[in-house]
Amino acid sequence: MATGSKDDPWVLRTPPGSSQYTMHRDEAADPPALVCQVSSTRLTYRLRAIEDLHGWLTAQGDWVPLGAADENKPAAEGTVEAWGRAADNPVGGWYGLRKGYRGRFGMYLPPLLEELGLAELTHEARNNRIRAR
């Protein structure tokens, strides 16, 4: 498995398996970040999202829909995407750090949790779900 550094990023696939992207930790950023590179698009999320999302999934105790959505579209209630931007999550709002590119939390973070052995995902064409391990 990759180390998740800039020189050795995690190479991941979206839950349906249709797209490949990379993620790496940037602990020097303020706040520490996960850098997600999808083709030419760079998204950044708070690094603490890994532990926070795993904790939330553990508390849910069952499968949770991903609900990936762009920042300018509403996220379906009860989904990973909705939690990743909710006012009552541990950071009090968006885990995404770059305005205009804060969405898709439910698309790009779950495969990382699966890669790290913290969760399992379904890999259907649509409507994928995740649960904590």
mmCIF file of C-alpha atoms in Angstrom:
data_model
loop_
_atom_site.group_PDB
_atom_site.id
_atom_site.type_symbol
_atom_site.label_atom_id
_atom_site.label_comp_id
_atom_site.label_asym_id
_atom_site.label_seq_id
_atom_site.Cartn_x
_atom_site.Cartn_y
_atom_site.Cartn_z
ATOM 1 C CA MET A 1 0.000 0.000 0.000
ATOM 2 C CA ALA A 2 1.135 3.547 -0.716
ATOM 3 C CA THR A 3 2.241 5.753 2.164
ATOM 4 C CA GLY A 4 -0.078 8.632 1.256
ATOM 5 C CA SER A 5 2.750 11.117 0.864
ATOM 6 C CA LYS A 6 3.033 13.525 -2.059
ATOM 7 C CA ASP A 7 5.716 11.282 -3.592
ATOM 8 C CA ASP A 8 3.776 8.063 -2.899
ATOM 9 C CA PRO A 9 0.057 8.970 -3.076
ATOM 10 C CA TRP A 10 -2.829 6.590 -2.682
ATOM 11 C CA VAL A 11 -4.173 5.641 -6.113
ATOM 12 C CA LEU A 12 -7.909 5.163 -5.740
ATOM 13 C CA ARG A 13 -11.010 4.516 -7.824
ATOM 14 C CA THR A 14 -14.437 6.051 -7.352
ATOM 15 C CA PRO A 15 -16.954 3.609 -5.825
ATOM 16 C CA PRO A 16 -18.450 2.621 -9.221
ATOM 17 C CA GLY A 17 -14.884 2.061 -10.470
ATOM 18 C CA SER A 18 -15.369 4.497 -13.340
ATOM 19 C CA SER A 19 -12.594 6.983 -12.500
ATOM 20 C CA GLN A 20 -9.117 6.869 -10.984
ATOM 21 C CA TYR A 21 -7.677 9.626 -8.794
ATOM 22 C CA THR A 22 -4.933 10.133 -6.217
ATOM 23 C CA MET A 23 -4.889 11.431 -2.659
ATOM 24 C CA HIS A 24 -2.050 12.382 -0.378
ATOM 25 C CA ARG A 25 -1.559 14.004 3.003
ATOM 26 C CA ASP A 26 -0.249 17.562 3.291
ATOM 27 C CA GLU A 27 0.423 17.880 7.009
ATOM 28 C CA ALA A 28 2.240 21.211 6.511
ATOM 29 C CA ALA A 29 -0.935 22.897 5.217
ATOM 30 C CA ASP A 30 -3.003 25.050 7.569
ATOM 31 C CA PRO A 31 -5.166 23.213 8.433
ATOM 32 C CA PRO A 32 -3.533 19.855 7.598
ATOM 33 C CA ALA A 33 -5.118 18.587 4.388
ATOM 34 C CA LEU A 34 -5.849 15.688 2.114
ATOM 35 C CA VAL A 35 -5.081 16.640 -1.468
ATOM 36 C CA CYS A 36 -7.287 14.891 -4.001
ATOM 37 C CA GLN A 37 -6.168 15.071 -7.630
ATOM 38 C CA VAL A 38 -8.872 14.132 -10.135
ATOM 39 C CA SER A 39 -7.458 14.581 -13.624
ATOM 40 C CA SER A 40 -6.590 18.298 -13.730
ATOM 41 C CA THR A 41 -8.874 19.198 -10.793
ATOM 42 C CA ARG A 42 -7.395 19.588 -7.321
ATOM 43 C CA LEU A 43 -9.687 19.272 -4.312
ATOM 44 C CA THR A 44 -8.596 19.615 -0.701
ATOM 45 C CA TYR A 45 -10.267 18.303 2.427
ATOM 46 C CA ARG A 46 -9.339 18.559 6.090
ATOM 47 C CA LEU A 47 -6.981 15.722 7.009
ATOM 48 C CA ARG A 48 -8.975 15.013 10.147
ATOM 49 C CA ALA A 49 -11.831 13.897 7.866
ATOM 50 C CA ILE A 50 -10.378 10.367 7.915
ATOM 51 C CA GLU A 51 -10.781 9.904 11.677
ATOM 52 C CA ASP A 52 -13.936 11.992 11.941
ATOM 53 C CA LEU A 53 -15.734 10.146 9.131
ATOM 54 C CA HIS A 54 -14.702 6.760 10.520
ATOM 55 C CA GLY A 55 -16.027 7.784 13.949
ATOM 56 C CA TRP A 56 -19.339 8.938 12.492
ATOM 57 C CA LEU A 57 -19.730 5.754 10.437
ATOM 58 C CA THR A 58 -18.988 3.648 13.514
ATOM 59 C CA ALA A 59 -21.694 5.533 15.427
ATOM 60 C CA GLN A 60 -24.175 4.913 12.584
ATOM 61 C CA GLY A 61 -23.662 1.162 12.995
ATOM 62 C CA ASP A 62 -24.908 0.194 9.544
ATOM 63 C CA TRP A 63 -24.696 1.026 5.849
ATOM 64 C CA VAL A 64 -24.872 4.741 4.979
ATOM 65 C CA PRO A 65 -25.496 6.072 1.440
ATOM 66 C CA LEU A 66 -22.670 8.143 -0.072
ATOM 67 C CA GLY A 67 -24.812 10.827 -1.692
ATOM 68 C CA ALA A 68 -21.974 12.549 -3.569
ATOM 69 C CA ALA A 69 -22.926 15.997 -4.851
ATOM 70 C CA ASP A 70 -21.189 19.107 -6.138
ATOM 71 C CA GLU A 71 -20.880 22.006 -3.710
ATOM 72 C CA ASN A 72 -23.660 24.030 -5.369
ATOM 73 C CA LYS A 73 -26.173 21.143 -5.187
ATOM 74 C CA PRO A 74 -27.995 20.046 -2.034
ATOM 75 C CA ALA A 75 -26.890 16.799 -0.407
ATOM 76 C CA ALA A 76 -29.488 14.178 0.472
ATOM 77 C CA GLU A 77 -30.103 13.875 4.223
ATOM 78 C CA GLY A 78 -28.426 11.015 6.032
ATOM 79 C CA THR A 79 -25.628 10.654 3.486
ATOM 80 C CA VAL A 80 -21.857 10.914 3.847
ATOM 81 C CA GLU A 81 -22.006 14.022 1.644
ATOM 82 C CA ALA A 82 -24.568 15.728 3.904
ATOM 83 C CA TRP A 83 -22.514 14.912 7.014
ATOM 84 C CA GLY A 84 -19.362 16.299 5.336
ATOM 85 C CA ARG A 85 -20.957 19.742 5.127
ATOM 86 C CA ALA A 86 -23.301 19.726 8.158
ATOM 87 C CA ALA A 87 -23.181 22.431 10.801
ATOM 88 C CA ASP A 88 -23.249 19.762 13.533
ATOM 89 C CA ASN A 89 -20.256 17.703 12.339
ATOM 90 C CA PRO A 90 -16.981 17.977 14.337
ATOM 91 C CA VAL A 91 -15.668 20.929 12.271
ATOM 92 C CA GLY A 92 -19.015 22.751 12.172
ATOM 93 C CA GLY A 93 -19.433 22.700 8.399
ATOM 94 C CA TRP A 94 -17.506 21.864 5.261
ATOM 95 C CA TYR A 95 -14.571 19.438 5.330
ATOM 96 C CA GLY A 96 -13.739 20.693 1.844
ATOM 97 C CA LEU A 97 -11.252 23.559 2.013
ATOM 98 C CA ARG A 98 -11.345 25.172 -1.421
ATOM 99 C CA LYS A 99 -14.489 27.193 -2.133
ATOM 100 C CA GLY A 100 -16.106 26.064 -5.341
ATOM 101 C CA TYR A 101 -14.497 22.619 -4.912
ATOM 102 C CA ARG A 102 -15.758 21.607 -1.458
ATOM 103 C CA GLY A 103 -18.312 19.049 -2.610
ATOM 104 C CA ARG A 104 -17.900 15.427 -3.680
ATOM 105 C CA PHE A 105 -16.818 14.476 -0.155
ATOM 106 C CA GLY A 106 -19.087 11.422 -0.467
ATOM 107 C CA MET A 107 -17.358 10.388 -3.691
ATOM 108 C CA TYR A 108 -13.683 10.766 -2.852
ATOM 109 C CA LEU A 109 -13.281 10.106 0.908
ATOM 110 C CA PRO A 110 -15.003 6.695 1.189
ATOM 111 C CA PRO A 111 -12.563 4.861 -1.140
ATOM 112 C CA LEU A 112 -9.693 6.159 1.005
ATOM 113 C CA LEU A 113 -11.313 4.739 4.149
ATOM 114 C CA GLU A 114 -11.706 1.436 2.327
ATOM 115 C CA GLU A 115 -8.029 1.503 1.239
ATOM 116 C CA LEU A 116 -6.990 2.145 4.845
ATOM 117 C CA GLY A 117 -9.093 -0.796 6.079
ATOM 118 C CA LEU A 118 -11.445 1.451 8.060
ATOM 119 C CA ALA A 119 -14.600 0.801 6.047
ATOM 120 C CA GLU A 120 -16.181 -1.316 3.358
ATOM 121 C CA LEU A 121 -17.980 0.026 0.309
ATOM 122 C CA THR A 122 -20.416 -1.253 -2.235
ATOM 123 C CA HIS A 123 -19.236 -0.871 -5.824
ATOM 124 C CA GLU A 124 -22.389 -0.591 -7.906
ATOM 125 C CA ALA A 125 -22.977 1.686 -10.891
ATOM 126 C CA ARG A 126 -25.085 4.012 -8.660
ATOM 127 C CA ASN A 127 -26.310 4.488 -5.103
ATOM 128 C CA ASN A 128 -23.267 3.128 -3.299
ATOM 129 C CA ARG A 129 -23.060 2.780 0.470
ATOM 130 C CA ILE A 130 -20.366 2.537 3.144
ATOM 131 C CA ARG A 131 -20.078 1.108 6.637
ATOM 132 C CA ALA A 132 -17.312 1.195 9.220
ATOM 133 C CA ARG A 133 -15.103 -1.817 9.910
#
